[in-house]
Structure formats: C-alpha cells, structure tokens
mmCIF file of C-alpha atoms in Angstrom:
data_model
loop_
_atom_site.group_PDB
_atom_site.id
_atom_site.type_symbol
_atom_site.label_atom_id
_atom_site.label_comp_id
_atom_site.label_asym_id
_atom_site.label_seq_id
_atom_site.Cartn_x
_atom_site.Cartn_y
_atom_site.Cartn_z
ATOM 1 C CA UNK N 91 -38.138 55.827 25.082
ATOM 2 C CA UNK N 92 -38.655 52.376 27.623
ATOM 3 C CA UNK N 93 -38.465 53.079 31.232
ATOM 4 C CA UNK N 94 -34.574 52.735 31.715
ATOM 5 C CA UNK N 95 -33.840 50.709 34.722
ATOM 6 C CA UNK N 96 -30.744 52.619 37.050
ATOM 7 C CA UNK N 97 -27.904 50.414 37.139
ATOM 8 C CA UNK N 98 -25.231 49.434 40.321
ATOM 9 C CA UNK N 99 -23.515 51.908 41.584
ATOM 10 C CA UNK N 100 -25.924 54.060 41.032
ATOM 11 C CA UNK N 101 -28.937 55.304 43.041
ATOM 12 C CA UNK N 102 -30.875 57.731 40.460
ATOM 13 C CA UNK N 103 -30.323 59.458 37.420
ATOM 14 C CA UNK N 104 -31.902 62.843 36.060
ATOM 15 C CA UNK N 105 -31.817 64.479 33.191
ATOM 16 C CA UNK N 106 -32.738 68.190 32.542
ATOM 17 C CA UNK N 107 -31.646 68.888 29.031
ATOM 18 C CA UNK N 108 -28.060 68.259 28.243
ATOM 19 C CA UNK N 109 -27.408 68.408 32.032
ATOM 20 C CA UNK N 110 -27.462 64.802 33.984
ATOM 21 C CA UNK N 111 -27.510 64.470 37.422
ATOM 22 C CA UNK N 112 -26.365 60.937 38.953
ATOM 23 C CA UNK N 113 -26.314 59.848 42.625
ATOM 24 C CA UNK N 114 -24.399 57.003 43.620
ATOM 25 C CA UNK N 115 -25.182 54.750 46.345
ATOM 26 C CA UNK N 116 -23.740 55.511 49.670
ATOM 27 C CA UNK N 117 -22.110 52.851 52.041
ATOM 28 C CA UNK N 118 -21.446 54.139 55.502
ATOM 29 C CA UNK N 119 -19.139 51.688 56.116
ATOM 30 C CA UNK N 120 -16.953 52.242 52.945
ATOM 31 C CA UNK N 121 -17.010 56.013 53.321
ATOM 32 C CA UNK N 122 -15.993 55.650 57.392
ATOM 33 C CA UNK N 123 -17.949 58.740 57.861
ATOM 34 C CA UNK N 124 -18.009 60.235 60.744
ATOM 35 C CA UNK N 125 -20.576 63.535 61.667
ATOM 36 C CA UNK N 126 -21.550 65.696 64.384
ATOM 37 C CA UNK N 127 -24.050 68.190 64.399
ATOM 38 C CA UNK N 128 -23.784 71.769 66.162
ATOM 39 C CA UNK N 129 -27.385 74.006 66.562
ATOM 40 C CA UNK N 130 -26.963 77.521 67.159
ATOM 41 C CA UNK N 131 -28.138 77.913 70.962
ATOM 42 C CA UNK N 132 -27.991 81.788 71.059
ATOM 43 C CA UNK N 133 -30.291 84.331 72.667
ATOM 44 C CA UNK N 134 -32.006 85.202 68.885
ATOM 45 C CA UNK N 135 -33.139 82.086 68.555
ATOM 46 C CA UNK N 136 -34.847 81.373 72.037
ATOM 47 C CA UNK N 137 -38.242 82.576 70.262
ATOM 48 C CA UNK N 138 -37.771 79.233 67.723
ATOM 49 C CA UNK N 139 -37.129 77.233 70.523
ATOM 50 C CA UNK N 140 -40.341 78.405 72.272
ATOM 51 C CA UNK N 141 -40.879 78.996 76.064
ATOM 52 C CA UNK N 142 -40.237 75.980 78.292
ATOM 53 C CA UNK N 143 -41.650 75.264 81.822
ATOM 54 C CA UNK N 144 -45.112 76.104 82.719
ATOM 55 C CA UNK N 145 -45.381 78.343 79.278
ATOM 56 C CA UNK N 146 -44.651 75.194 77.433
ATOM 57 C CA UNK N 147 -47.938 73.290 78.714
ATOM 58 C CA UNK N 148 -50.370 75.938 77.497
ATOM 59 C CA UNK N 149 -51.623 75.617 74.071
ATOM 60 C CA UNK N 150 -50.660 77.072 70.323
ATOM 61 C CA UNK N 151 -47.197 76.500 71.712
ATOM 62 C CA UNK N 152 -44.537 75.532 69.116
ATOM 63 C CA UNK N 153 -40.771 74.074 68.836
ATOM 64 C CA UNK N 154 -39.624 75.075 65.057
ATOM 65 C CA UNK N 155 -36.041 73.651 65.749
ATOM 66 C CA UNK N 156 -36.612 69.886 67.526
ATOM 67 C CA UNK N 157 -38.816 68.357 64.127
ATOM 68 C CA UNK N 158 -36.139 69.619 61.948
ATOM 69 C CA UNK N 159 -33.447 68.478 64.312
ATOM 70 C CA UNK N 160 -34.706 64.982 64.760
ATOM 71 C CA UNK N 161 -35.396 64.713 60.928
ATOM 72 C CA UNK N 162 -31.651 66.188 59.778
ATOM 73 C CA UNK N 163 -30.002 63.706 62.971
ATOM 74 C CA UNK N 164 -32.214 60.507 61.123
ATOM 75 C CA UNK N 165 -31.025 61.330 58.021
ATOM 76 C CA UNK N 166 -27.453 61.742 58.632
ATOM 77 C CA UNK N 167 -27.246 58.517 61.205
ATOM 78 C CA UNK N 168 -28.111 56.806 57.482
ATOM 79 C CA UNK N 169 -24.620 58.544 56.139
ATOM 80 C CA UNK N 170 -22.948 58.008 59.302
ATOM 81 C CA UNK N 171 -20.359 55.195 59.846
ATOM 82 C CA UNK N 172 -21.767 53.598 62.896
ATOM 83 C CA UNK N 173 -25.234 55.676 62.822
ATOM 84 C CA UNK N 174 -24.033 57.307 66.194
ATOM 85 C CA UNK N 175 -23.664 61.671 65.886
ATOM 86 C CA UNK N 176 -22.021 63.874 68.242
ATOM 87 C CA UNK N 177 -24.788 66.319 68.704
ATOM 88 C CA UNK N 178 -24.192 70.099 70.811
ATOM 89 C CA UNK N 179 -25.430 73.350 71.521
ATOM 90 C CA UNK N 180 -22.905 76.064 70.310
ATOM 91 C CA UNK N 181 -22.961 79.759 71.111
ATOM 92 C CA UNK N 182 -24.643 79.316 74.389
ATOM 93 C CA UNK N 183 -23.645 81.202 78.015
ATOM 94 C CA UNK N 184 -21.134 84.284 76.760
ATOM 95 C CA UNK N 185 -21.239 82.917 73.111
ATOM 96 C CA UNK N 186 -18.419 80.864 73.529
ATOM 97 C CA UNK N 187 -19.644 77.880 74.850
ATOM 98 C CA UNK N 188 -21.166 74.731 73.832
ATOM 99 C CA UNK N 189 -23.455 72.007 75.797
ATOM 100 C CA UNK N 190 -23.266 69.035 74.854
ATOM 101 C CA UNK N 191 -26.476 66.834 73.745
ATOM 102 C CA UNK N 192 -24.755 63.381 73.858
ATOM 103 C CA UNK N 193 -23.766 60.533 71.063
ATOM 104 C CA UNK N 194 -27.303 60.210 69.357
ATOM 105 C CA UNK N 195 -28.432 57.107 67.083
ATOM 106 C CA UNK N 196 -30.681 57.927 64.412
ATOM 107 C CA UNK N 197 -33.924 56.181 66.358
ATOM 108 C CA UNK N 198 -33.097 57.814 69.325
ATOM 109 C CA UNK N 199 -33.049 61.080 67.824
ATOM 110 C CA UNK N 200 -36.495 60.547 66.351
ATOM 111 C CA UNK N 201 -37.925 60.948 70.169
ATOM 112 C CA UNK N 202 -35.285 62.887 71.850
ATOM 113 C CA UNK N 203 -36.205 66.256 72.725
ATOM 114 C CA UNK N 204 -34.528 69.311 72.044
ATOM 115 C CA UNK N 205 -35.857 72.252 73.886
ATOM 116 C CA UNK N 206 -32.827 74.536 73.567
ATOM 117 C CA UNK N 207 -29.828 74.770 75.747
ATOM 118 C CA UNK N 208 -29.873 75.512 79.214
ATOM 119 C CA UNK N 209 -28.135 78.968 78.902
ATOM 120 C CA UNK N 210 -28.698 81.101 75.897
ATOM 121 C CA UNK N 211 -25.935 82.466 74.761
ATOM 122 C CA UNK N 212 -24.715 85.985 74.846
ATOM 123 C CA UNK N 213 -22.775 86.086 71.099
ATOM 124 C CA UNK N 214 -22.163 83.542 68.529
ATOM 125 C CA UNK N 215 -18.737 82.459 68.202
ATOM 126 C CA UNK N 216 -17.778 79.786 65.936
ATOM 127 C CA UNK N 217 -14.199 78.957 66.520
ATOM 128 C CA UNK N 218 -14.982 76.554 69.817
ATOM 129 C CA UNK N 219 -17.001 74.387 67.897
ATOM 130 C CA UNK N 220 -14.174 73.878 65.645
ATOM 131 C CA UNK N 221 -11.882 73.320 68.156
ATOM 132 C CA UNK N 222 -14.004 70.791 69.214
ATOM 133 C CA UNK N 223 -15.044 68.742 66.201
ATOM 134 C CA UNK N 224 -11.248 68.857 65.241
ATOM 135 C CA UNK N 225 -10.684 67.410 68.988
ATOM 136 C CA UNK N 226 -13.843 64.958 68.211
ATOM 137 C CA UNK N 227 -12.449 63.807 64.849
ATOM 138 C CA UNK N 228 -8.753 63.152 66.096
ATOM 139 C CA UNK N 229 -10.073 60.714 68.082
ATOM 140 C CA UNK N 230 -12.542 59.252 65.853
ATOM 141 C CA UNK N 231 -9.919 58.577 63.202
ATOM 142 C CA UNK N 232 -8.008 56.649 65.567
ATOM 143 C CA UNK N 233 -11.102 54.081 66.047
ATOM 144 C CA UNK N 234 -11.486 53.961 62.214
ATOM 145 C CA UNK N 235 -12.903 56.859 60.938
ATOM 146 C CA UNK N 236 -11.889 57.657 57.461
ATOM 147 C CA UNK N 237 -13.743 61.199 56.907
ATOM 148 C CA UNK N 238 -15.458 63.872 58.838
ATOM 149 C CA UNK N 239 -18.538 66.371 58.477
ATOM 150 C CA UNK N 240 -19.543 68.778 60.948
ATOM 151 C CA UNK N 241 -22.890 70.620 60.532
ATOM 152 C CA UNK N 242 -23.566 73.913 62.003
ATOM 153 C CA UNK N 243 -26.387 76.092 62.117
ATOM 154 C CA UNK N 244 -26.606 79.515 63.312
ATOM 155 C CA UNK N 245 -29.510 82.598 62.552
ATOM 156 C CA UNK N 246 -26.698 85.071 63.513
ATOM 157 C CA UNK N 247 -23.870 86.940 61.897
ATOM 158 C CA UNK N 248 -20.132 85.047 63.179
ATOM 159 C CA UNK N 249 -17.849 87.635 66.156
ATOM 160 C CA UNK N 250 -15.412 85.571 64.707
ATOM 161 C CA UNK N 251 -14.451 85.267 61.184
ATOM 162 C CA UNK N 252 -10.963 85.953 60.907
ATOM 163 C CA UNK N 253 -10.284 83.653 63.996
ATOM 164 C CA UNK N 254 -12.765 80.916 61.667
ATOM 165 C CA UNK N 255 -10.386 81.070 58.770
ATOM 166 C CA UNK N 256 -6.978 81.275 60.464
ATOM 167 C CA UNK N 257 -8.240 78.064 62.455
ATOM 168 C CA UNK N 258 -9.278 76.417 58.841
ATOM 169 C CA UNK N 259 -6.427 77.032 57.085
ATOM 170 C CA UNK N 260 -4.223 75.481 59.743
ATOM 171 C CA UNK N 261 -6.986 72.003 60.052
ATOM 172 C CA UNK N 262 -6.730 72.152 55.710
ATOM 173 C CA UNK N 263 -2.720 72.182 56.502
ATOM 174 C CA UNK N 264 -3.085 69.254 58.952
ATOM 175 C CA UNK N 265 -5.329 67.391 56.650
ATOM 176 C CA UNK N 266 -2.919 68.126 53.380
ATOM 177 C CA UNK N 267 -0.272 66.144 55.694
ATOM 178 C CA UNK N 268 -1.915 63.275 56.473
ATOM 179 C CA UNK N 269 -2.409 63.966 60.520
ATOM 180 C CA UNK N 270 -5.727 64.065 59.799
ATOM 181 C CA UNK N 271 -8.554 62.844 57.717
ATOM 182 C CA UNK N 272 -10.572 64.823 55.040
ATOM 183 C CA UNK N 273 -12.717 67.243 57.047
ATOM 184 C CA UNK N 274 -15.969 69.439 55.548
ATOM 185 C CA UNK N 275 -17.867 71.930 57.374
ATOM 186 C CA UNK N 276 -21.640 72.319 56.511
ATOM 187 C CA UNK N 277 -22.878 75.656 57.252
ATOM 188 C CA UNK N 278 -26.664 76.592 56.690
ATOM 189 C CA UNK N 279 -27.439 79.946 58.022
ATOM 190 C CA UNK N 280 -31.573 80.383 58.474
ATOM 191 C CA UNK N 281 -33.341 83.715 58.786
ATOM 192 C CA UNK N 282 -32.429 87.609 57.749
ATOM 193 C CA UNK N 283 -29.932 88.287 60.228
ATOM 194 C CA UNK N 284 -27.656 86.094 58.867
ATOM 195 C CA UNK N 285 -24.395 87.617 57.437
ATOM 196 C CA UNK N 286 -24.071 85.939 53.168
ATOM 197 C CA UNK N 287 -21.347 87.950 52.744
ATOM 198 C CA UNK N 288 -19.545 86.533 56.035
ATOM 199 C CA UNK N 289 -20.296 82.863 54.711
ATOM 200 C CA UNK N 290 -19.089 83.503 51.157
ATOM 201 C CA UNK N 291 -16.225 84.417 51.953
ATOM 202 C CA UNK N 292 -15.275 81.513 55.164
ATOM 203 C CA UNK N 293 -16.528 78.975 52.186
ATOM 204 C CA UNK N 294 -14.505 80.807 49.369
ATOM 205 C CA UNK N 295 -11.386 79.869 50.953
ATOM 206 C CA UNK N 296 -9.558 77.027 49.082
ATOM 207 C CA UNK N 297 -6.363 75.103 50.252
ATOM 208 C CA UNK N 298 -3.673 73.557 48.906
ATOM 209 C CA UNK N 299 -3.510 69.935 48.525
ATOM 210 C CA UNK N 300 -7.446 69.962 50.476
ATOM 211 C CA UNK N 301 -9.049 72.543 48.535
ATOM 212 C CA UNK N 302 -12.466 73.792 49.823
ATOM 213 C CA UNK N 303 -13.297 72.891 53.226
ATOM 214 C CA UNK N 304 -16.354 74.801 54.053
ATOM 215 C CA UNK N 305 -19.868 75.228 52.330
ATOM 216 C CA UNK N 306 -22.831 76.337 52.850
ATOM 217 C CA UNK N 307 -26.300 77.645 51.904
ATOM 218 C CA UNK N 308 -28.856 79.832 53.561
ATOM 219 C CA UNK N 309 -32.621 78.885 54.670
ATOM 220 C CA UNK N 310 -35.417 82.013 54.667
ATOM 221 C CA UNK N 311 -37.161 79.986 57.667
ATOM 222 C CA UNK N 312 -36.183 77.570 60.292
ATOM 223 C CA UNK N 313 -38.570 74.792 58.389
ATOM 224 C CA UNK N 314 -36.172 74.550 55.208
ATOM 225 C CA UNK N 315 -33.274 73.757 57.444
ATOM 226 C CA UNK N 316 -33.077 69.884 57.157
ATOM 227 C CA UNK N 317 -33.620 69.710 53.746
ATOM 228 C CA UNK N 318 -30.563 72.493 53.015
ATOM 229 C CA UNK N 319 -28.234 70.348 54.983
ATOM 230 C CA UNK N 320 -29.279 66.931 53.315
ATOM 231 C CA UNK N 321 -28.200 68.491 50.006
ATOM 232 C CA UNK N 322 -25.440 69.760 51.385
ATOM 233 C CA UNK N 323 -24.153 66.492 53.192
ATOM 234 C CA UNK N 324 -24.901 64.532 49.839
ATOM 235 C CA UNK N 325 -22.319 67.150 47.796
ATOM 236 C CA UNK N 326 -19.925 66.241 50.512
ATOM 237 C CA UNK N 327 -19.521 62.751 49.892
ATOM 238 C CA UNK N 328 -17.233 61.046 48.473
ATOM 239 C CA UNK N 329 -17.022 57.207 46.971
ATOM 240 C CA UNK N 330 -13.648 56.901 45.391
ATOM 241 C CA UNK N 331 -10.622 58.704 44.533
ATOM 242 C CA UNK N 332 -12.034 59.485 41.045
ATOM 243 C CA UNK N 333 -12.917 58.618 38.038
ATOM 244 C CA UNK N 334 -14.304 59.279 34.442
ATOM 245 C CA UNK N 335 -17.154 59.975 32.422
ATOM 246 C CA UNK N 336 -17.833 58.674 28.496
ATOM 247 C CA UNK N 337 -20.524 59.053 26.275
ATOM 248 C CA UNK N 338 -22.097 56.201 24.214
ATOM 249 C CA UNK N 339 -18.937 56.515 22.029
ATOM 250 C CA UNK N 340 -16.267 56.375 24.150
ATOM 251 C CA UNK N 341 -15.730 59.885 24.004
ATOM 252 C CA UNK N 342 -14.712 61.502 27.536
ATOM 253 C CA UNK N 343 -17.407 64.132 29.236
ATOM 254 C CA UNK N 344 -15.775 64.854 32.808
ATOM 255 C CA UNK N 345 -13.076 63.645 34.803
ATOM 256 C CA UNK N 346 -12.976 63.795 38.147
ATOM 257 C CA UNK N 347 -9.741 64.328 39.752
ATOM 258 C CA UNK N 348 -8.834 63.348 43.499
ATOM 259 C CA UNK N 349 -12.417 62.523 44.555
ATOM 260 C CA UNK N 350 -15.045 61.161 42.870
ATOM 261 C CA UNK N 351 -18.636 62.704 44.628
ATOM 262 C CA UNK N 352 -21.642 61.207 45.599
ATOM 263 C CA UNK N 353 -23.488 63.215 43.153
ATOM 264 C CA UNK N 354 -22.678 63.579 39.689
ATOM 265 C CA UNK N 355 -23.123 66.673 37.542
ATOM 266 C CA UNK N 356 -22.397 66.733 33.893
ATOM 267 C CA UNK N 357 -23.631 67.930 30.471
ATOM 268 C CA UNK N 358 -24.066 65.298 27.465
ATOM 269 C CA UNK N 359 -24.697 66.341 23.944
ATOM 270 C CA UNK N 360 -28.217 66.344 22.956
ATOM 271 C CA UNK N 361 -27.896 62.877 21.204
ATOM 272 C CA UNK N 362 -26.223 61.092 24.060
ATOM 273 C CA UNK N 363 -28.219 58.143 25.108
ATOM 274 C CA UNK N 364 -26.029 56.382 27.668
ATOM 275 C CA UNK N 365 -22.874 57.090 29.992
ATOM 276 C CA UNK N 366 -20.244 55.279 31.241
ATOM 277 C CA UNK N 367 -18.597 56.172 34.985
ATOM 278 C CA UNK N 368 -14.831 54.211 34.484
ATOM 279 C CA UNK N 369 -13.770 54.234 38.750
ATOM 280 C CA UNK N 370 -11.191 51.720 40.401
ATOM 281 C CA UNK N 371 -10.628 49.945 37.089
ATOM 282 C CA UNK N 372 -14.163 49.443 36.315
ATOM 283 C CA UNK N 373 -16.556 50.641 33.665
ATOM 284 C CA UNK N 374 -20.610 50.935 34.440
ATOM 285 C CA UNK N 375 -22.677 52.110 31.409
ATOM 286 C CA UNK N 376 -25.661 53.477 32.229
ATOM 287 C CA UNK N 377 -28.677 54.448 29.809
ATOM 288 C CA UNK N 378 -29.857 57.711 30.218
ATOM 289 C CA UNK N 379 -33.306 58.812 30.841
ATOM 290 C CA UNK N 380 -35.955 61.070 28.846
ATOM 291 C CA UNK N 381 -35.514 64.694 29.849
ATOM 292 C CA UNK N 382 -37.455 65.120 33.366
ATOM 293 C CA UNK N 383 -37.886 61.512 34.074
ATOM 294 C CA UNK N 384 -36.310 60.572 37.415
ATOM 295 C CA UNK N 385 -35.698 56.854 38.361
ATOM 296 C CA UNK N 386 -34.837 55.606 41.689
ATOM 297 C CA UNK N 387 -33.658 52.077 42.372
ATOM 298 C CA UNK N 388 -36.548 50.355 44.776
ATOM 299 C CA UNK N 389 -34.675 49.174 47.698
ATOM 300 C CA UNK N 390 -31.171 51.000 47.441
ATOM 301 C CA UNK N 391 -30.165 54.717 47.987
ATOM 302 C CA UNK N 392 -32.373 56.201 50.089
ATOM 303 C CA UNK N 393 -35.350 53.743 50.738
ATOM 304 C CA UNK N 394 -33.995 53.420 54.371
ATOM 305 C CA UNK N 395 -33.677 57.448 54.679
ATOM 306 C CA UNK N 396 -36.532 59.180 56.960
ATOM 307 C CA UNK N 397 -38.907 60.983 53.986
ATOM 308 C CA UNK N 398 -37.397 64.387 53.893
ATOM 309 C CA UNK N 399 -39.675 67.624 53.970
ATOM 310 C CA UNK N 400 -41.252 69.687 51.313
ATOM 311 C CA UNK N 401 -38.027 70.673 49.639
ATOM 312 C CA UNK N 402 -37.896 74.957 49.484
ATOM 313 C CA UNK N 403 -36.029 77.160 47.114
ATOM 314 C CA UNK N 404 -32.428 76.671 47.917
ATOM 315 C CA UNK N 405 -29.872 79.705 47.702
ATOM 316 C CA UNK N 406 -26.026 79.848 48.602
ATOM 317 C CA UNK N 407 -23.569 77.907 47.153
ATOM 318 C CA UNK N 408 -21.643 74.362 47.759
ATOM 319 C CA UNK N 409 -17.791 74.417 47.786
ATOM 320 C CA UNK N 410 -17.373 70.858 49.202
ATOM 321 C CA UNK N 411 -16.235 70.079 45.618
#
C-alpha cells in the first residue's frame, strides 16, 4: 500500500489491527484552554528534589523533578490558550498549603528553576489545590477561557479523599449549570507509596450532565512523569461538540456524543481502507494506513512541541472521556 498522506484536521493516524488511533490537530486558541500545574512539595519527596545550599554545589548532585517539570510546563504552554500556566507547590508547610511559582510561559519554564518549595510539607492534602484552581478558573473564564485542566502530582497517599470527592461533585454540579466551564483534573501519582486504590476510585466518580472529571495514571519513577501527563492532557481535549465516524461505505463505526476528543479510538473491520470523521456539518475522509505504519503531518500537530522523553510503560486508567 502507497504512503498515505494524513489529511486536515488531522495530525496522525495509527493503525494496530482493526484498532485506529487518530489525533487531531490542536488550536489553543479554539479550545480557550486554560492549565495550571500543581507539584507535590511534601516532605517524601525532598530526596527528588535534592539538597539545596552548600550541598547543592558539590558534585553527583541531582534534581529528578525540575527536567521533568520544565519539559511537562513546555509542552502544555503549546496546549495552553495564551501559553501562560499557573504553576504551585501543593502540600507544603502542615500539608495544607501551597506556594505559589508564578504565571510561567513555556520559554521561561525551559530555564526556570525549581528546587522545591521553601517549606516541605507535613501531609498531603489535596482539597486546597482545588479550591484554588476552581478560584483560578472562575476568573480565567471571565477573560475568555473556555476550558480548564489542572495537573497534579503527588508520590503520597491523599488525608483527604472524601473531602476530594464531596468538593468534585459540587465543581461537576457547577459546571452541569453553566457557572462554570468544563473542568478536568490530571492526576499522575509517581513512586510505591502512592495509594491506586485511592485514585481509582476519586477518578471513578462520574456526574451528571459532566460525567468524569478526574483521571489519572501512575509513574514507577519520577523520570516517566512528563510523558504520563502529556498522554493524559491529549485524552482531555476536546475539538468539537461531536461527531461521527464511517467506513469506506458509509457505514457508521463510532459516534461521539457531547464531545468530540483530541484523540480518536476506534475499531474498523479488517477490510476498511479509509474513514470518514462527519463534525460541524463537515465530512473529512481519510485513508487509512498499513497496520504499524504511523504518519505525522510535517509542520502541524506537534512539530512546535518540546521532543518528549523516552516514553515508559504506562499503567492507570483515563476517565477524561
């Protein structure tokens, strides 16, 4: 079969046996995306951080968190409505508190350093930084934000999950009536000591009229972090209201009800050579690839993205959907 070349709106299509995979470019400005980014600052992970002062100038001295922080707060300024991210500390001082980093632009972020926060904290509570991306987003809605994502990343097990999904069900009841926009939370939990069983079940919840607002996945070691949360970020998205799928014939594979992803899953029968996405009125055929071939567009999708890292074996699951 010829090289197929990946049409508008698409980014890249893959196909693994009768499973396709489709990613559709992303406009910032379209999707009014708006994202913040919250890194666990408690005492267990002071030893990722590494020592600072005089300790930090001697030698085999290492930072796991700032790369992967400067490489996740790149890649999301390229998802980002005006490439500018709320960036904080949570569970620092008793556990409760957050310090605030600043508004960060992609390039900035590249250089900035992030040596921890100035008080480690003594617990990890989650419902503050809720409170505060909730506070965040209210205000960013009424400057023209249109949706919001809020990453957070903790190595701990939550003091707090009942408080977590009282608080969520009453943001998914604000949402369902219009006071404010469509919210996700991203939550990537990185090392043993984090509670699965806690996150399954904050991330299970579904709402009416929202549906999932949580989801999450969980990293073995701090250095599969960014790559967790750009797969995570990209299930979040969202670039219409939905849509439809058809084979070559017309016949219909998926619909898509309310929101129509960033990132397309479907199966096609085995003798499916082409698909067609029908969205806003419009119909886009696209010719499907040879199993394992992967085609990216040269110039669109992600040629402005930072290169991500070595991408690990993922586990958890996504209920952004």
């Amino acid at each position: 079969m010829a090289h197929e070349q990946v049409v508008r709106p698409f980014s890249d299509v893959h196909r693994k046996g009768n499973q396709v995979i489709a990613t559709m470019l992303h406009d910032p400005n379209v999707e009014g995306l708006d994202v913040a980014l919250y890194m666990d600052g408690s005492a267990s992970m002071e030893p990722e951080y590494g020592p600072r002062g005089v300790l930090a100038k001697l030698g085999g001295v290492r930072n796991n968190v700032e790369p992967q922080m400067r490489w996740m707060l790149e890649y999301l300024a390229t998802k980002d409505r005006n490439g500018v991210l709320r960036v904080a500390y949570w569970a620092t001082g008793d556990g409760t508190q957050l310090e605030l980093v600043g508004d960060l632009t992609g390039p900035q972020a590249k250089e900035f350093k992030f040596p921890g926060p100035r008080f480690y904290g003594k617990g990890t509570v989650l419902l503050p930084v809720l409170r505060d991306y909730v506070a965040y987003i209210r205000e960013a809605a009424a400057n023209g934000a249109k949706r919001g994502v809020a990453v957070i990343i903790t190595d701990s097990q939550l003091y707090d999950p009942a408080d977590v999904r009282a608080y969520s069900a009453k943001v998914a009841a604000e949402i369902a009536a219009g006071r404010l926009p469509m919210l996700n939370f991203v939550f990537v939990g990185v090392g043993a000591a984090v509670d699965e069983e806690q996150m399954e079940e904050i991330c299970h919840d579904e709402y009416p009229g929202v549906g999932h607002l949580w989801c999450h996945r969980h990293a073995d070691r701090m250095e599969e972090m960014a790559d967790l949360v750009a797969v995570l970020v990209d299930e979040t998205m969202t670039v219409a209201d939905g849509g439809v799928i058809y084979d070559q014939d017309g016949a219909v594979l998926k619909r898509y009800e309310g929101r129509l992803p960033a990132v397309l899953t479907f199966d096609v029968p085995e003798s499916c050579t082409a698909f067609t996405l029908e969205v806003n009125g419009q119909r886009f055929t696209q010719p499907l690839p040879e199993e394992h071939d992967e085609h990216e567009e040269e110039g669109e999708g992600h040629g402005d993205e930072p290169e991500p890292p070595p991408v690990p074996t993922r586990r958890g699951h996504g209920h952004g959907h």
